[in-house]
């Protein structure tokens, strides 16, 4: 059993940047697919980015590729999502999720992740 706590959300103008953090309590060394999902109000949860704790696999949705970067710090047991060139359509509640498996071709599906954080709100508006 692991616990995930997100932080770093906030309000930013279009074109701005934010860095989200997901602090993990529990042992995830070398064995978990860690992902960021987001859920705009009234819409379904969608996969944004994923990284295996080994650091050997990263995945991005087409909507954020080239703007967002996922990374991990194994010493701090923390997953990050650096978000640059933010757009109003990036506004959503962002969640960290974990699955004790490789990040396979279904990483973007929320149903594949049993462990979730409580979410952190990101609002992009002028």
JSON list of N, CA and C in Angstrom, two decimals, residues 59-110:
[
{"chain": "A", "resi": 59, "resn": "UNK", "atom": "N", "xyz": [6.02, 8.53, -21.09]},
{"chain": "A", "resi": 59, "resn": "UNK", "atom": "CA", "xyz": [4.93, 8.62, -22.08]},
{"chain": "A", "resi": 59, "resn": "UNK", "atom": "C", "xyz": [4.23, 9.96, -21.89]},
{"chain": "A", "resi": 60, "resn": "UNK", "atom": "N", "xyz": [3.73, 10.52, -22.97]},
{"chain": "A", "resi": 60, "resn": "UNK", "atom": "CA", "xyz": [3.00, 11.78, -22.92]},
{"chain": "A", "resi": 60, "resn": "UNK", "atom": "C", "xyz": [1.79, 11.71, -23.83]},
{"chain": "A", "resi": 61, "resn": "UNK", "atom": "N", "xyz": [0.74, 12.41, -23.43]},
{"chain": "A", "resi": 61, "resn": "UNK", "atom": "CA", "xyz": [-0.39, 12.57, -24.34]},
{"chain": "A", "resi": 61, "resn": "UNK", "atom": "C", "xyz": [0.00, 13.58, -25.42]},
{"chain": "A", "resi": 62, "resn": "UNK", "atom": "N", "xyz": [-0.64, 13.48, -26.55]},
{"chain": "A", "resi": 62, "resn": "UNK", "atom": "CA", "xyz": [-0.33, 14.39, -27.65]},
{"chain": "A", "resi": 62, "resn": "UNK", "atom": "C", "xyz": [-0.59, 15.84, -27.26]},
{"chain": "A", "resi": 63, "resn": "UNK", "atom": "N", "xyz": [-1.54, 16.07, -26.40]},
{"chain": "A", "resi": 63, "resn": "UNK", "atom": "CA", "xyz": [-1.92, 17.44, -26.06]},
{"chain": "A", "resi": 63, "resn": "UNK", "atom": "C", "xyz": [-0.87, 18.17, -25.21]},
{"chain": "A", "resi": 64, "resn": "UNK", "atom": "N", "xyz": [0.04, 17.43, -24.59]},
{"chain": "A", "resi": 64, "resn": "UNK", "atom": "CA", "xyz": [1.04, 18.07, -23.73]},
{"chain": "A", "resi": 64, "resn": "UNK", "atom": "C", "xyz": [2.47, 17.82, -24.21]},
{"chain": "A", "resi": 65, "resn": "UNK", "atom": "N", "xyz": [2.63, 16.97, -25.21]},
{"chain": "A", "resi": 65, "resn": "UNK", "atom": "CA", "xyz": [3.98, 16.62, -25.67]},
{"chain": "A", "resi": 65, "resn": "UNK", "atom": "C", "xyz": [4.72, 17.87, -26.12]},
{"chain": "A", "resi": 66, "resn": "UNK", "atom": "N", "xyz": [5.94, 18.03, -25.63]},
{"chain": "A", "resi": 66, "resn": "UNK", "atom": "CA", "xyz": [6.75, 19.19, -25.95]},
{"chain": "A", "resi": 66, "resn": "UNK", "atom": "C", "xyz": [6.57, 20.35, -24.98]},
{"chain": "A", "resi": 67, "resn": "UNK", "atom": "N", "xyz": [5.54, 20.28, -24.15]},
{"chain": "A", "resi": 67, "resn": "UNK", "atom": "CA", "xyz": [5.29, 21.36, -23.17]},
{"chain": "A", "resi": 67, "resn": "UNK", "atom": "C", "xyz": [5.48, 20.88, -21.73]},
{"chain": "A", "resi": 68, "resn": "UNK", "atom": "N", "xyz": [5.12, 19.62, -21.47]},
{"chain": "A", "resi": 68, "resn": "UNK", "atom": "CA", "xyz": [5.20, 19.06, -20.12]},
{"chain": "A", "resi": 68, "resn": "UNK", "atom": "C", "xyz": [6.35, 18.05, -20.06]},
{"chain": "A", "resi": 69, "resn": "UNK", "atom": "N", "xyz": [6.91, 17.91, -18.87]},
{"chain": "A", "resi": 69, "resn": "UNK", "atom": "CA", "xyz": [7.97, 16.91, -18.67]},
{"chain": "A", "resi": 69, "resn": "UNK", "atom": "C", "xyz": [7.76, 16.23, -17.34]},
{"chain": "A", "resi": 70, "resn": "UNK", "atom": "N", "xyz": [7.76, 14.90, -17.36]},
{"chain": "A", "resi": 70, "resn": "UNK", "atom": "CA", "xyz": [7.62, 14.12, -16.13]},
{"chain": "A", "resi": 70, "resn": "UNK", "atom": "C", "xyz": [9.00, 13.61, -15.72]},
{"chain": "A", "resi": 71, "resn": "UNK", "atom": "N", "xyz": [9.24, 13.61, -14.41]},
{"chain": "A", "resi": 71, "resn": "UNK", "atom": "CA", "xyz": [10.53, 13.13, -13.92]},
{"chain": "A", "resi": 71, "resn": "UNK", "atom": "C", "xyz": [10.32, 12.54, -12.54]},
{"chain": "A", "resi": 72, "resn": "UNK", "atom": "N", "xyz": [11.37, 11.85, -12.04]},
{"chain": "A", "resi": 72, "resn": "UNK", "atom": "CA", "xyz": [11.28, 11.28, -10.71]},
{"chain": "A", "resi": 72, "resn": "UNK", "atom": "C", "xyz": [12.59, 11.46, -9.97]},
{"chain": "A", "resi": 73, "resn": "UNK", "atom": "N", "xyz": [12.47, 11.61, -8.67]},
{"chain": "A", "resi": 73, "resn": "UNK", "atom": "CA", "xyz": [13.63, 11.70, -7.79]},
{"chain": "A", "resi": 73, "resn": "UNK", "atom": "C", "xyz": [13.50, 10.54, -6.80]},
{"chain": "A", "resi": 74, "resn": "UNK", "atom": "N", "xyz": [14.26, 9.48, -7.05]},
{"chain": "A", "resi": 74, "resn": "UNK", "atom": "CA", "xyz": [14.09, 8.29, -6.22]},
{"chain": "A", "resi": 74, "resn": "UNK", "atom": "C", "xyz": [14.54, 8.54, -4.79]},
{"chain": "A", "resi": 75, "resn": "UNK", "atom": "N", "xyz": [15.51, 9.43, -4.59]},
{"chain": "A", "resi": 75, "resn": "UNK", "atom": "CA", "xyz": [15.98, 9.72, -3.24]},
{"chain": "A", "resi": 75, "resn": "UNK", "atom": "C", "xyz": [14.88, 10.39, -2.41]},
{"chain": "A", "resi": 76, "resn": "UNK", "atom": "N", "xyz": [14.07, 11.21, -3.07]},
{"chain": "A", "resi": 76, "resn": "UNK", "atom": "CA", "xyz": [12.99, 11.92, -2.38]},
{"chain": "A", "resi": 76, "resn": "UNK", "atom": "C", "xyz": [11.65, 11.21, -2.52]},
{"chain": "A", "resi": 77, "resn": "UNK", "atom": "N", "xyz": [11.62, 10.10, -3.26]},
{"chain": "A", "resi": 77, "resn": "UNK", "atom": "CA", "xyz": [10.37, 9.37, -3.51]},
{"chain": "A", "resi": 77, "resn": "UNK", "atom": "C", "xyz": [9.29, 10.32, -4.04]},
{"chain": "A", "resi": 78, "resn": "UNK", "atom": "N", "xyz": [9.68, 11.13, -5.01]},
{"chain": "A", "resi": 78, "resn": "UNK", "atom": "CA", "xyz": [8.78, 12.16, -5.53]},
{"chain": "A", "resi": 78, "resn": "UNK", "atom": "C", "xyz": [8.77, 12.13, -7.05]},
{"chain": "A", "resi": 79, "resn": "UNK", "atom": "N", "xyz": [7.58, 12.30, -7.60]},
{"chain": "A", "resi": 79, "resn": "UNK", "atom": "CA", "xyz": [7.38, 12.40, -9.04]},
{"chain": "A", "resi": 79, "resn": "UNK", "atom": "C", "xyz": [7.01, 13.85, -9.34]},
{"chain": "A", "resi": 80, "resn": "UNK", "atom": "N", "xyz": [7.56, 14.40, -10.41]},
{"chain": "A", "resi": 80, "resn": "UNK", "atom": "CA", "xyz": [7.30, 15.78, -10.78]},
{"chain": "A", "resi": 80, "resn": "UNK", "atom": "C", "xyz": [6.63, 15.86, -12.14]},
{"chain": "A", "resi": 81, "resn": "UNK", "atom": "N", "xyz": [5.87, 16.93, -12.33]},
{"chain": "A", "resi": 81, "resn": "UNK", "atom": "CA", "xyz": [5.35, 17.26, -13.66]},
{"chain": "A", "resi": 81, "resn": "UNK", "atom": "C", "xyz": [5.63, 18.73, -13.89]},
{"chain": "A", "resi": 82, "resn": "UNK", "atom": "N", "xyz": [6.63, 19.01, -14.72]},
{"chain": "A", "resi": 82, "resn": "UNK", "atom": "CA", "xyz": [6.95, 20.38, -15.12]},
{"chain": "A", "resi": 82, "resn": "UNK", "atom": "C", "xyz": [6.05, 20.76, -16.27]},
{"chain": "A", "resi": 83, "resn": "UNK", "atom": "N", "xyz": [5.28, 21.81, -16.09]},
{"chain": "A", "resi": 83, "resn": "UNK", "atom": "CA", "xyz": [4.32, 22.23, -17.10]},
{"chain": "A", "resi": 83, "resn": "UNK", "atom": "C", "xyz": [4.70, 23.63, -17.60]},
{"chain": "A", "resi": 84, "resn": "UNK", "atom": "N", "xyz": [5.04, 23.73, -18.86]},
{"chain": "A", "resi": 84, "resn": "UNK", "atom": "CA", "xyz": [5.42, 24.99, -19.49]},
{"chain": "A", "resi": 84, "resn": "UNK", "atom": "C", "xyz": [4.42, 25.37, -20.57]},
{"chain": "A", "resi": 85, "resn": "UNK", "atom": "N", "xyz": [4.46, 26.62, -20.98]},
{"chain": "A", "resi": 85, "resn": "UNK", "atom": "CA", "xyz": [3.58, 27.12, -22.05]},
{"chain": "A", "resi": 85, "resn": "UNK", "atom": "C", "xyz": [2.12, 26.72, -21.79]},
{"chain": "A", "resi": 86, "resn": "UNK", "atom": "N", "xyz": [1.68, 26.96, -20.59]},
{"chain": "A", "resi": 86, "resn": "UNK", "atom": "CA", "xyz": [0.34, 26.53, -20.20]},
{"chain": "A", "resi": 86, "resn": "UNK", "atom": "C", "xyz": [-0.73, 27.26, -20.97]},
{"chain": "A", "resi": 87, "resn": "UNK", "atom": "N", "xyz": [-1.80, 26.52, -21.25]},
{"chain": "A", "resi": 87, "resn": "UNK", "atom": "CA", "xyz": [-2.93, 27.04, -22.01]},
{"chain": "A", "resi": 87, "resn": "UNK", "atom": "C", "xyz": [-4.20, 26.95, -21.16]},
{"chain": "A", "resi": 88, "resn": "UNK", "atom": "N", "xyz": [-5.20, 27.75, -21.47]},
{"chain": "A", "resi": 88, "resn": "UNK", "atom": "CA", "xyz": [-6.46, 27.65, -20.71]},
{"chain": "A", "resi": 88, "resn": "UNK", "atom": "C", "xyz": [-7.05, 26.24, -20.71]},
{"chain": "A", "resi": 89, "resn": "UNK", "atom": "N", "xyz": [-6.85, 25.50, -21.78]},
{"chain": "A", "resi": 89, "resn": "UNK", "atom": "CA", "xyz": [-7.39, 24.14, -21.84]},
{"chain": "A", "resi": 89, "resn": "UNK", "atom": "C", "xyz": [-6.62, 23.16, -20.95]},
{"chain": "A", "resi": 90, "resn": "UNK", "atom": "N", "xyz": [-5.53, 23.60, -20.33]},
{"chain": "A", "resi": 90, "resn": "UNK", "atom": "CA", "xyz": [-4.84, 22.77, -19.35]},
{"chain": "A", "resi": 90, "resn": "UNK", "atom": "C", "xyz": [-5.49, 22.85, -17.97]},
{"chain": "A", "resi": 91, "resn": "UNK", "atom": "N", "xyz": [-6.45, 23.75, -17.83]},
{"chain": "A", "resi": 91, "resn": "UNK", "atom": "CA", "xyz": [-7.14, 23.90, -16.55]},
{"chain": "A", "resi": 91, "resn": "UNK", "atom": "C", "xyz": [-7.84, 22.61, -16.16]},
{"chain": "A", "resi": 92, "resn": "UNK", "atom": "N", "xyz": [-7.53, 22.09, -14.97]},
{"chain": "A", "resi": 92, "resn": "UNK", "atom": "CA", "xyz": [-8.10, 20.82, -14.52]},
{"chain": "A", "resi": 92, "resn": "UNK", "atom": "C", "xyz": [-7.63, 20.52, -13.10]},
{"chain": "A", "resi": 93, "resn": "UNK", "atom": "N", "xyz": [-8.22, 19.50, -12.53]},
{"chain": "A", "resi": 93, "resn": "UNK", "atom": "CA", "xyz": [-7.72, 18.91, -11.29]},
{"chain": "A", "resi": 93, "resn": "UNK", "atom": "C", "xyz": [-6.72, 17.83, -11.70]},
{"chain": "A", "resi": 94, "resn": "UNK", "atom": "N", "xyz": [-5.50, 17.95, -11.23]},
{"chain": "A", "resi": 94, "resn": "UNK", "atom": "CA", "xyz": [-4.44, 17.04, -11.62]},
{"chain": "A", "resi": 94, "resn": "UNK", "atom": "C", "xyz": [-4.21, 16.02, -10.51]},
{"chain": "A", "resi": 95, "resn": "UNK", "atom": "N", "xyz": [-4.15, 14.74, -10.92]},
{"chain": "A", "resi": 95, "resn": "UNK", "atom": "CA", "xyz": [-3.97, 13.64, -9.99]},
{"chain": "A", "resi": 95, "resn": "UNK", "atom": "C", "xyz": [-2.69, 12.88, -10.30]},
{"chain": "A", "resi": 96, "resn": "UNK", "atom": "N", "xyz": [-2.08, 12.38, -9.25]},
{"chain": "A", "resi": 96, "resn": "UNK", "atom": "CA", "xyz": [-0.97, 11.44, -9.36]},
{"chain": "A", "resi": 96, "resn": "UNK", "atom": "C", "xyz": [-1.53, 10.04, -9.13]},
{"chain": "A", "resi": 97, "resn": "UNK", "atom": "N", "xyz": [-1.03, 9.07, -9.89]},
{"chain": "A", "resi": 97, "resn": "UNK", "atom": "CA", "xyz": [-1.52, 7.70, -9.79]},
{"chain": "A", "resi": 97, "resn": "UNK", "atom": "C", "xyz": [-0.36, 6.72, -9.89]},
{"chain": "A", "resi": 98, "resn": "UNK", "atom": "N", "xyz": [-0.57, 5.53, -9.32]},
{"chain": "A", "resi": 98, "resn": "UNK", "atom": "CA", "xyz": [0.50, 4.52, -9.31]},
{"chain": "A", "resi": 98, "resn": "UNK", "atom": "C", "xyz": [-0.05, 3.15, -9.63]},
{"chain": "A", "resi": 99, "resn": "UNK", "atom": "N", "xyz": [0.74, 2.38, -10.37]},
{"chain": "A", "resi": 99, "resn": "UNK", "atom": "CA", "xyz": [0.41, 1.00, -10.70]},
{"chain": "A", "resi": 99, "resn": "UNK", "atom": "C", "xyz": [1.68, 0.18, -10.61]},
{"chain": "A", "resi": 100, "resn": "UNK", "atom": "N", "xyz": [1.64, -0.90, -9.85]},
{"chain": "A", "resi": 100, "resn": "UNK", "atom": "CA", "xyz": [2.84, -1.71, -9.68]},
{"chain": "A", "resi": 100, "resn": "UNK", "atom": "C", "xyz": [3.04, -2.59, -10.91]},
{"chain": "A", "resi": 101, "resn": "UNK", "atom": "N", "xyz": [3.54, -1.96, -11.96]},
{"chain": "A", "resi": 101, "resn": "UNK", "atom": "CA", "xyz": [3.72, -2.64, -13.23]},
{"chain": "A", "resi": 101, "resn": "UNK", "atom": "C", "xyz": [4.56, -1.75, -14.15]},
{"chain": "A", "resi": 102, "resn": "UNK", "atom": "N", "xyz": [4.88, -2.28, -15.32]},
{"chain": "A", "resi": 102, "resn": "UNK", "atom": "CA", "xyz": [5.51, -1.45, -16.33]},
{"chain": "A", "resi": 102, "resn": "UNK", "atom": "C", "xyz": [4.50, -0.44, -16.87]},
{"chain": "A", "resi": 103, "resn": "UNK", "atom": "N", "xyz": [5.02, 0.64, -17.46]},
{"chain": "A", "resi": 103, "resn": "UNK", "atom": "CA", "xyz": [4.14, 1.59, -18.14]},
{"chain": "A", "resi": 103, "resn": "UNK", "atom": "C", "xyz": [3.91, 1.05, -19.54]},
{"chain": "A", "resi": 104, "resn": "UNK", "atom": "N", "xyz": [2.83, 0.32, -19.74]},
{"chain": "A", "resi": 104, "resn": "UNK", "atom": "CA", "xyz": [2.59, -0.27, -21.05]},
{"chain": "A", "resi": 104, "resn": "UNK", "atom": "C", "xyz": [1.74, 0.64, -21.91]},
{"chain": "A", "resi": 105, "resn": "UNK", "atom": "N", "xyz": [1.24, 0.09, -23.00]},
{"chain": "A", "resi": 105, "resn": "UNK", "atom": "CA", "xyz": [0.49, 0.91, -23.95]},
{"chain": "A", "resi": 105, "resn": "UNK", "atom": "C", "xyz": [-0.84, 1.42, -23.42]},
{"chain": "A", "resi": 106, "resn": "UNK", "atom": "N", "xyz": [-1.27, 0.97, -22.26]},
{"chain": "A", "resi": 106, "resn": "UNK", "atom": "CA", "xyz": [-2.54, 1.41, -21.69]},
{"chain": "A", "resi": 106, "resn": "UNK", "atom": "C", "xyz": [-2.33, 2.37, -20.53]},
{"chain": "A", "resi": 107, "resn": "UNK", "atom": "N", "xyz": [-1.15, 3.02, -20.45]},
{"chain": "A", "resi": 107, "resn": "UNK", "atom": "CA", "xyz": [-0.82, 3.88, -19.31]},
{"chain": "A", "resi": 107, "resn": "UNK", "atom": "C", "xyz": [-1.81, 5.02, -19.16]},
{"chain": "A", "resi": 108, "resn": "UNK", "atom": "N", "xyz": [-2.48, 5.42, -20.24]},
{"chain": "A", "resi": 108, "resn": "UNK", "atom": "CA", "xyz": [-3.33, 6.60, -20.22]},
{"chain": "A", "resi": 108, "resn": "UNK", "atom": "C", "xyz": [-4.73, 6.30, -19.69]},
{"chain": "A", "resi": 109, "resn": "UNK", "atom": "N", "xyz": [-4.99, 5.03, -19.36]},
{"chain": "A", "resi": 109, "resn": "UNK", "atom": "CA", "xyz": [-6.32, 4.64, -18.89]},
{"chain": "A", "resi": 109, "resn": "UNK", "atom": "C", "xyz": [-6.36, 4.62, -17.36]},
{"chain": "A", "resi": 110, "resn": "UNK", "atom": "N", "xyz": [-7.22, 5.44, -16.80]},
{"chain": "A", "resi": 110, "resn": "UNK", "atom": "CA", "xyz": [-7.29, 5.58, -15.34]},
{"chain": "A", "resi": 110, "resn": "UNK", "atom": "C", "xyz": [-7.63, 4.27, -14.65]}
]
